[in-house]
CSV table of C-alpha atoms and ligand atoms in Angstrom, one decimal:
chain,number,residue,atom,x,y,z
P,731,VAL,CA,217.8,176.4,57.5
P,732,PHE,CA,217.1,177.1,61.1
P,733,LEU,CA,218.2,180.2,63.0
P,734,ARG,CA,221.1,179.0,65.1
P,735,ASN,CA,222.2,182.1,67.2
P,736,TYR,CA,219.3,181.5,69.9
P,737,TRP,CA,218.6,179.7,73.1
P,738,TYR,CA,215.9,177.0,72.4
P,739,VAL,CA,213.9,175.0,75.0
P,740,ALA,CA,215.3,171.4,74.5
P,741,ALA,CA,213.0,170.1,77.2
P,742,PHE,CA,211.4,170.7,80.6
P,743,SER,CA,213.5,170.4,83.7
P,744,HIS,CA,211.5,167.5,84.8
P,745,GLU,CA,212.2,165.5,81.8
P,746,VAL,CA,215.8,165.3,82.4
P,747,GLY,CA,216.6,163.0,85.7
P,748,GLU,CA,218.9,160.3,86.2
P,749,GLU,CA,218.4,158.6,82.9
P,750,PRO,CA,219.8,160.4,79.6
P,751,LEU,CA,217.2,161.9,77.5
P,752,ALA,CA,217.6,161.7,73.7
P,753,ARG,CA,216.1,164.4,71.6
P,754,VAL,CA,216.3,165.8,68.0
P,755,LEU,CA,216.5,169.5,67.7
P,756,LEU,CA,217.2,171.8,64.8
P,757,ASN,CA,218.0,168.4,62.9
P,758,GLU,CA,220.7,167.7,65.4
P,759,ALA,CA,220.6,164.4,67.7
P,760,VAL,CA,221.3,165.7,71.4
P,761,VAL,CA,221.4,163.9,74.6
P,762,LEU,CA,220.7,165.7,77.7
P,763,TYR,CA,221.9,164.4,81.0
P,764,ARG,CA,222.4,165.8,84.7
P,765,THR,CA,225.9,165.2,86.4
P,766,ALA,CA,226.3,164.1,89.7
P,767,ASP,CA,226.0,167.6,91.1
P,768,GLY,CA,222.7,168.1,89.1
P,769,ARG,CA,223.8,170.4,86.2
P,770,VAL,CA,222.3,169.6,82.9
P,771,ALA,CA,224.8,168.9,80.1
P,772,ALA,CA,223.9,168.6,76.2
P,773,LEU,CA,226.1,166.8,74.0
P,774,GLU,CA,226.1,165.5,70.6
P,775,ASP,CA,224.2,162.0,70.6
P,776,ALA,CA,227.0,160.1,68.8
P,777,CYS,CA,229.8,158.7,70.3
P,778,ALA,CA,233.2,159.7,68.6
P,779,HIS,CA,234.3,156.1,68.6
P,780,ARG,CA,231.7,154.5,66.5
P,781,LEU,CA,228.8,156.6,66.6
P,782,MET,CA,226.8,154.9,68.9
P,783,PRO,CA,224.0,157.1,70.6
P,784,LEU,CA,225.3,158.2,73.9
P,785,SER,CA,222.0,158.3,75.4
P,786,LYS,CA,221.9,154.7,75.5
P,787,GLY,CA,224.5,154.7,78.2
P,788,LYS,CA,224.6,156.0,81.5
P,789,VAL,CA,225.9,158.7,83.7
P,790,SER,CA,229.0,158.5,86.0
P,791,GLY,CA,229.7,161.6,87.9
P,792,ASP,CA,230.2,164.5,85.4
P,793,ALA,CA,230.6,161.9,82.4
P,794,LEU,CA,228.3,160.2,80.3
P,795,VAL,CA,229.6,156.4,79.4
P,796,CYS,CA,228.8,155.0,75.9
P,797,CYS,CA,226.9,151.5,76.3
P,798,TYR,CA,229.1,150.0,73.4
P,799,HIS,CA,232.9,150.4,74.3
P,800,GLY,CA,232.8,152.3,77.4
P,801,LEU,CA,234.3,155.5,76.4
P,802,ALA,CA,233.5,158.4,78.7
P,803,PHE,CA,232.7,161.8,77.8
P,804,ASN,CA,232.5,164.9,80.2
P,805,SER,CA,229.9,167.5,80.0
P,806,GLU,CA,232.5,169.7,77.9
P,807,GLY,CA,232.3,166.9,75.5
P,808,THR,CA,235.8,165.7,76.1
P,809,CYS,CA,236.7,162.0,76.0
P,810,VAL,CA,237.9,161.6,79.6
P,811,ASN,CA,238.3,157.7,79.6
P,812,VAL,CA,239.1,155.1,77.2
P,813,PRO,CA,239.3,151.2,78.6
P,814,ARG,CA,242.5,149.8,78.7
P,815,MET,CA,244.2,153.3,78.3
P,816,THR,CA,245.9,155.2,80.7
P,817,LYS,CA,245.1,158.4,78.8
P,818,PRO,CA,242.7,159.0,76.3
P,819,PRO,CA,244.1,159.6,72.7
P,820,HIS,CA,244.2,163.4,71.9
P,821,GLY,CA,241.3,165.0,70.2
P,822,ILE,CA,238.7,162.4,70.6
P,823,ARG,CA,235.6,164.6,71.8
P,824,VAL,CA,232.1,165.3,70.9
P,825,LYS,CA,230.1,168.6,70.5
P,826,SER,CA,228.6,170.2,73.3
P,827,TYR,CA,226.1,172.7,73.8
P,828,PRO,CA,226.0,175.5,76.5
P,829,ALA,CA,222.9,174.6,78.6
P,830,VAL,CA,221.1,176.9,81.1
P,831,GLU,CA,218.1,175.7,83.2
P,832,ARG,CA,215.6,178.4,83.9
P,833,TYR,CA,211.9,178.9,84.3
P,834,GLY,CA,211.6,174.9,84.6
P,835,ALA,CA,213.3,174.2,81.2
P,836,ILE,CA,216.5,173.5,79.6
P,837,TRP,CA,217.7,176.2,77.1
P,838,LEU,CA,220.4,175.5,74.8
P,839,TRP,CA,222.4,177.6,72.4
P,840,PHE,CA,223.0,176.5,68.8
P,841,GLY,CA,225.4,179.2,67.9
P,842,ASP,CA,229.1,179.3,68.3
P,843,PRO,CA,229.6,178.4,72.1
P,844,GLN,CA,231.7,181.6,72.5
P,845,THR,CA,228.9,184.1,71.6
P,846,ALA,CA,226.4,182.1,74.1
P,847,ASP,CA,225.1,185.0,76.4
P,848,GLU,CA,222.4,184.1,79.0
P,849,SER,CA,220.9,187.6,79.0
P,850,LYS,CA,219.4,186.5,75.6
P,851,ILE,CA,217.3,183.9,76.7
P,852,PHE,CA,213.5,184.5,76.2
P,853,ASP,CA,212.2,186.5,79.0
P,854,CYS,CA,209.3,185.1,80.8
P,855,SER,CA,209.3,187.6,83.6
P,856,LEU,CA,206.0,186.7,85.1
P,857,LEU,CA,207.3,183.4,86.1
P,858,ALA,CA,209.9,182.4,88.9
P,859,ARG,CA,213.5,182.0,87.6
P,860,ASP,CA,213.2,178.6,89.1
P,861,GLY,CA,210.0,177.6,87.4
P,862,SER,CA,208.5,176.4,90.6
P,863,ASP,CA,205.2,178.5,89.8
P,864,SER,CA,204.9,177.6,86.1
P,865,MET,CA,202.5,175.1,84.2
P,866,ARG,CA,204.0,173.5,81.6
P,867,ILE,CA,202.5,171.7,78.7
P,868,TYR,CA,204.3,170.2,75.5
P,869,PHE,CA,203.2,169.1,72.3
P,870,TYR,CA,204.7,167.5,69.4
P,871,VAL,CA,203.8,168.8,66.1
P,872,LYS,CA,204.1,167.1,62.7
P,873,ALA,CA,204.5,170.5,61.0
P,874,ASN,CA,207.0,172.9,60.1
P,875,PHE,CA,207.7,175.6,62.8
P,876,MET,CA,206.9,178.3,60.7
P,877,LEU,CA,203.0,176.9,60.5
P,878,ILE,CA,203.1,177.5,64.3
P,879,ASN,CA,204.5,180.9,64.0
P,880,ASP,CA,201.8,181.7,61.6
P,881,ASN,CA,199.0,180.2,63.6
P,882,LEU,CA,200.2,182.4,66.6
P,883,THR,CA,200.8,185.8,65.0
P,884,ASP,CA,197.5,185.5,63.0
P,885,LEU,CA,194.7,185.1,65.7
P,886,LEU,CA,191.7,185.9,63.4
P,887,HIS,CA,191.4,182.2,63.5
P,888,VAL,CA,190.1,182.1,66.9
P,889,ALA,CA,186.9,183.3,65.5
P,890,PHE,CA,186.7,180.3,63.0
P,891,LEU,CA,188.9,177.4,64.0
P,892,HIS,CA,188.0,177.5,67.4
P,893,ASN,CA,184.3,178.8,67.3
P,894,PRO,CA,181.7,176.0,67.7
P,895,SER,CA,179.3,177.7,65.3
P,896,HIS,CA,181.7,176.4,62.9
P,897,ARG,CA,181.6,172.9,64.0
P,898,ALA,CA,178.7,171.4,61.9
P,899,ARG,CA,180.4,172.5,58.6
P,900,TYR,CA,183.9,171.5,59.2
P,901,ASN,CA,183.8,168.7,61.8
P,902,GLN,CA,186.4,168.7,64.5
P,903,VAL,CA,186.3,172.4,64.6
P,904,GLY,CA,185.4,174.3,67.4
P,905,ALA,CA,185.3,171.9,70.2
P,906,SER,CA,187.3,174.1,72.5
P,907,ALA,CA,184.7,177.0,72.2
P,908,ILE,CA,187.1,179.8,72.7
P,909,GLY,CA,185.7,181.8,69.8
P,910,ASN,CA,182.0,183.0,68.7
P,911,ASP,CA,180.8,184.9,65.9
P,912,GLU,CA,181.4,188.1,67.4
P,913,ILE,CA,184.9,187.6,68.0
P,914,GLU,CA,185.7,188.1,64.3
P,915,HIS,CA,184.9,192.0,64.7
P,916,GLY,CA,187.2,192.8,67.2
P,917,LYS,CA,189.9,195.7,66.9
P,918,LEU,CA,193.2,194.1,65.6
P,919,ASP,CA,196.3,196.3,66.4
P,920,VAL,CA,199.4,195.3,64.7
P,921,ARG,CA,202.7,196.9,65.4
P,922,GLN,CA,206.4,196.4,65.6
P,923,GLU,CA,208.4,197.4,68.7
P,924,GLY,CA,211.9,196.8,68.2
P,925,ALA,CA,212.6,193.3,67.2
P,926,GLU,CA,209.1,192.3,68.6
P,927,ILE,CA,205.9,192.0,66.6
P,928,HIS,CA,202.4,192.7,68.2
P,929,GLY,CA,199.5,191.5,67.1
P,930,ASP,CA,196.8,192.4,69.5
P,931,TRP,CA,193.0,191.4,69.5
P,932,ILE,CA,190.7,193.5,71.7
P,933,TRP,CA,187.0,193.2,72.2
P,934,SER,CA,184.8,195.4,74.0
P,935,VAL,CA,181.2,194.8,75.2
P,936,ILE,CA,180.5,191.5,73.8
P,937,THR,CA,179.0,188.2,74.3
P,938,PRO,CA,181.8,186.4,75.5
P,939,PRO,CA,182.7,183.0,73.8
P,940,PRO,CA,181.3,180.0,75.7
P,941,THR,CA,184.4,178.6,77.2
P,942,PHE,CA,185.5,181.9,78.7
P,943,LYS,CA,181.9,182.7,79.8
P,944,MET,CA,182.1,179.6,81.8
P,945,LEU,CA,185.5,179.6,83.1
P,946,ALA,CA,185.2,183.3,84.0
P,947,GLY,CA,181.8,183.2,85.5
P,948,ILE,CA,180.7,186.0,83.4
P,949,GLN,CA,176.7,186.7,83.5
P,950,GLY,CA,176.4,189.9,81.0
P,951,ARG,CA,179.0,191.5,78.5
P,952,ALA,CA,182.5,191.2,78.7
P,953,ASP,CA,185.6,192.7,77.5
P,954,GLY,CA,188.4,190.6,75.9
P,955,TRP,CA,191.9,190.5,74.7
P,956,VAL,CA,194.1,188.0,73.0
P,957,LEU,CA,197.5,189.5,72.8
P,958,SER,CA,200.5,188.3,70.7
P,959,ARG,CA,203.9,189.5,70.8
P,960,PHE,CA,206.4,187.6,69.0
P,961,GLN,CA,210.1,187.5,69.2
P,962,PRO,CA,212.4,185.8,66.6
P,963,PRO,CA,213.0,183.0,65.6
P,964,SER,CA,209.7,181.2,67.3
P,965,PHE,CA,209.2,182.5,70.8
P,966,PHE,CA,205.6,184.2,71.8
P,967,VAL,CA,204.1,186.0,74.8
P,968,ASN,CA,200.2,185.8,74.7
P,969,PRO,CA,198.1,187.5,77.5
P,970,ILE,CA,194.7,186.1,77.2
P,971,GLY,CA,191.4,186.7,78.8
P,972,PHE,CA,187.9,187.9,79.3
P,973,ALA,CA,186.5,190.2,82.2
P,974,GLU,CA,183.0,191.4,82.6
P,975,THR,CA,182.5,194.5,80.9
P,976,GLY,CA,183.3,198.1,83.0
P,977,THR,CA,185.6,196.4,85.4
P,978,GLY,CA,189.0,197.3,83.5
P,979,ALA,CA,189.3,194.5,80.9
P,980,ILE,CA,193.1,193.3,81.4
P,981,GLU,CA,193.5,195.4,84.5
P,982,SER,CA,190.2,194.2,86.1
P,983,PRO,CA,190.6,193.4,89.6
P,984,LEU,CA,188.1,190.9,89.8
P,985,GLU,CA,189.2,187.3,91.0
P,986,GLN,CA,189.8,184.4,88.6
P,987,GLY,CA,186.4,182.6,88.1
P,988,LYS,CA,184.2,185.4,89.7
P,989,GLY,CA,183.8,187.5,86.4
P,990,LYS,CA,187.4,187.4,85.0
P,991,PHE,CA,189.4,184.5,83.6
P,992,SER,CA,193.0,185.3,82.4
P,993,PHE,CA,196.3,183.9,81.9
P,994,THR,CA,199.7,184.5,80.0
P,995,LEU,CA,201.1,182.0,77.8
P,996,TYR,CA,205.1,181.9,77.0
P,997,GLN,CA,205.4,179.9,73.9
P,998,CYS,CA,208.6,178.1,73.2
P,999,ILE,CA,208.9,176.7,69.9
P,1000,THR,CA,211.9,174.5,68.7
P,1001,PRO,CA,212.2,172.9,65.3
P,1002,GLU,CA,213.0,169.0,65.3
P,1003,THR,CA,213.1,168.5,61.6
P,1004,GLU,CA,211.7,170.5,58.7
P,1005,ARG,CA,208.4,169.0,59.4
P,1006,THR,CA,208.3,168.4,62.8
P,1007,THR,CA,208.3,170.7,65.8
P,1008,HIS,CA,208.6,170.5,69.7
P,1009,PHE,CA,206.0,173.0,71.2
P,1010,PHE,CA,206.8,173.9,74.8
P,1011,LYS,CA,204.2,176.3,76.6
P,1012,LEU,CA,204.9,177.7,80.0
P,1013,LEU,CA,201.8,179.4,81.5
P,1014,ALA,CA,201.7,182.1,84.2
P,1015,HIS,CA,198.2,182.3,86.0
P,1016,LYS,CA,196.7,183.2,89.2
P,1017,TRP,CA,194.1,180.5,89.2
P,1018,ALA,CA,193.0,178.6,92.1
P,1019,PRO,CA,194.0,174.9,92.4
P,1020,GLU,CA,190.8,173.6,91.3
P,1021,MET,CA,190.8,176.0,88.3
P,1022,CYS,CA,194.4,174.4,87.2
P,1023,GLU,CA,192.8,171.4,85.9
P,1024,ARG,CA,190.0,173.1,83.7
P,1025,GLY,CA,192.7,175.5,82.2
P,1026,ASN,CA,195.1,172.7,81.5
P,1027,GLN,CA,192.2,171.1,79.7
P,1028,LEU,CA,191.2,174.3,78.0
P,1029,ILE,CA,194.9,174.7,76.4
P,1030,ASN,CA,194.9,170.9,75.4
P,1031,ASN,CA,191.5,171.3,73.6
P,1032,VAL,CA,192.5,174.3,71.8
P,1033,ASN,CA,195.7,173.1,70.7
P,1034,ALA,CA,194.2,170.1,69.6
P,1035,GLU,CA,192.1,171.9,66.9
P,1036,ASP,CA,195.4,174.2,66.1
P,1037,ILE,CA,197.5,171.0,65.7
P,1038,TRP,CA,194.8,169.2,63.7
P,1039,ALA,CA,195.1,172.3,61.2
P,1040,MET,CA,198.7,172.7,60.9
P,1041,GLU,CA,199.4,168.9,60.4
P,1042,LEU,CA,196.7,169.2,57.6
P,1043,GLN,CA,198.7,172.2,56.2
P,1044,GLN,CA,201.9,170.3,56.5
P,1045,GLN,CA,200.5,167.5,54.6
P,1046,THR,CA,199.7,169.9,51.7
P,1047,LEU,CA,203.2,171.3,51.7
P,1048,ASP,CA,204.5,167.7,51.4
P,1049,ARG,CA,202.6,167.0,48.3
P,1050,ASN,CA,203.6,170.3,47.0
P,1051,PRO,CA,206.4,172.1,48.6
P,1052,ALA,CA,206.1,175.0,46.2
P,1053,ALA,CA,202.4,175.5,47.0
P,1054,GLN,CA,201.7,179.4,47.2
P,1055,MET,CA,200.4,181.2,50.3
P,1056,HIS,CA,198.6,184.5,49.9
P,1057,TYR,CA,197.9,187.3,52.6
P,1058,ILE,CA,194.7,188.9,53.4
P,1059,HIS,CA,194.2,192.2,55.3
P,1060,THR,CA,194.3,190.7,58.8
P,1061,ASP,CA,197.8,189.0,58.0
P,1062,GLY,CA,199.9,192.1,59.0
P,1063,ALA,CA,201.8,190.4,61.8
P,1064,VAL,CA,202.1,187.2,59.9
P,1065,LEU,CA,203.7,189.1,56.9
P,1066,ARG,CA,205.8,191.0,59.3
P,1067,MET,CA,206.9,188.0,61.0
P,1068,ARG,CA,207.8,185.9,57.8
P,1069,ARG,CA,209.6,189.2,56.4
P,1070,LEU,CA,211.7,189.4,59.8
P,1071,ILE,CA,212.6,185.4,59.6
P,1072,GLU,CA,213.9,185.9,56.0
P,1073,LYS,CA,215.8,189.1,56.9
P,1074,LEU,CA,217.4,187.3,59.9
P,1075,SER,CA,218.0,183.9,57.7
P,1076,ARG,CA,219.9,186.0,55.5
P,1077,GLU,CA,222.0,187.7,58.0
P,1078,GLU,CA,222.8,184.6,59.6
P,1079,ALA,CA,223.8,183.0,56.2
P,1080,GLY,CA,226.0,185.8,56.0
P,1081,ALA,CA,224.5,186.9,52.6
L,2546,FES,S1,230.7,153.5,70.0
L,2546,FES,FE1,231.2,154.6,71.7
L,2546,FES,S2,232.6,153.5,72.7
L,2546,FES,FE2,232.5,152.4,70.9
L,2547,FE2,FE1,194.5,178.6,67.9
């Protein structure tokens, strides 16, 4: 049910320290830990002896030692010690996942370990490889990952879900104030480039939405962009911003907070179960330190609205899994994304 031949983010680097970290990913219980030399290892979180979660145990050198009867498994998943035996019985092992640390995140390969190819890790080229410059934000979403994919390929919703002028009608909605009534009439450009689906919204000479106006310090009219580049199965690059009209839009050389406010989101979505999802965001920006807190607040406000909506959609699906969804003319990118996922799922299933 989930595409497996991909690198997914399992955790941010800072989440994996001395203690093993348990996390369900693609419906599999996984334990992440750091070996004595600082490398990250990822094993199936069930001891091969009596299925006790290995995450309850402790790290010893390269190995993870089960808390129940003390069996030790190395980072390859091979049992390397059984108490009171000189040599562990042959063939006792747990599954291990290829793990790579990059951009301040831990990436796991869920396909055949023989085919794990690091060059296929989602490219976050604006970030330093070691992640030292990224702002990292995590959300836990009680909704299927495809509802997040929908949300990020359809950016028309910014004009509604994130528009404070709709707040009175829908309650909750629009507190982030990154939308306004003019946004709805932007130019939408949907196209596919290779395996990447683009759904770009561009605005010229409009009144900037309240939050962008404030953060950018824009006086008059502005040009804006919210670009969406989807890569299967659930990764997005989103350059977002507003700049004073006539200064070059996305290319505007104005400083952050002095007529321009912009950033790029790398969004990495990892299914937990069919109805819950880990949502990792890596943010590239050129904000001054005092702007970072406000930028962080902005992302949190916007996502509170998105997550509120997606969890309610999930509840509808829970009540009626066969519920029909319909497409409208601005859903070109959503339709392409859904079709691509279906095609890739058929290919992986070998159908
Ligand atoms: S269950 Fe892990 S050592 Fe027995
Ligand atoms: Fe949104």
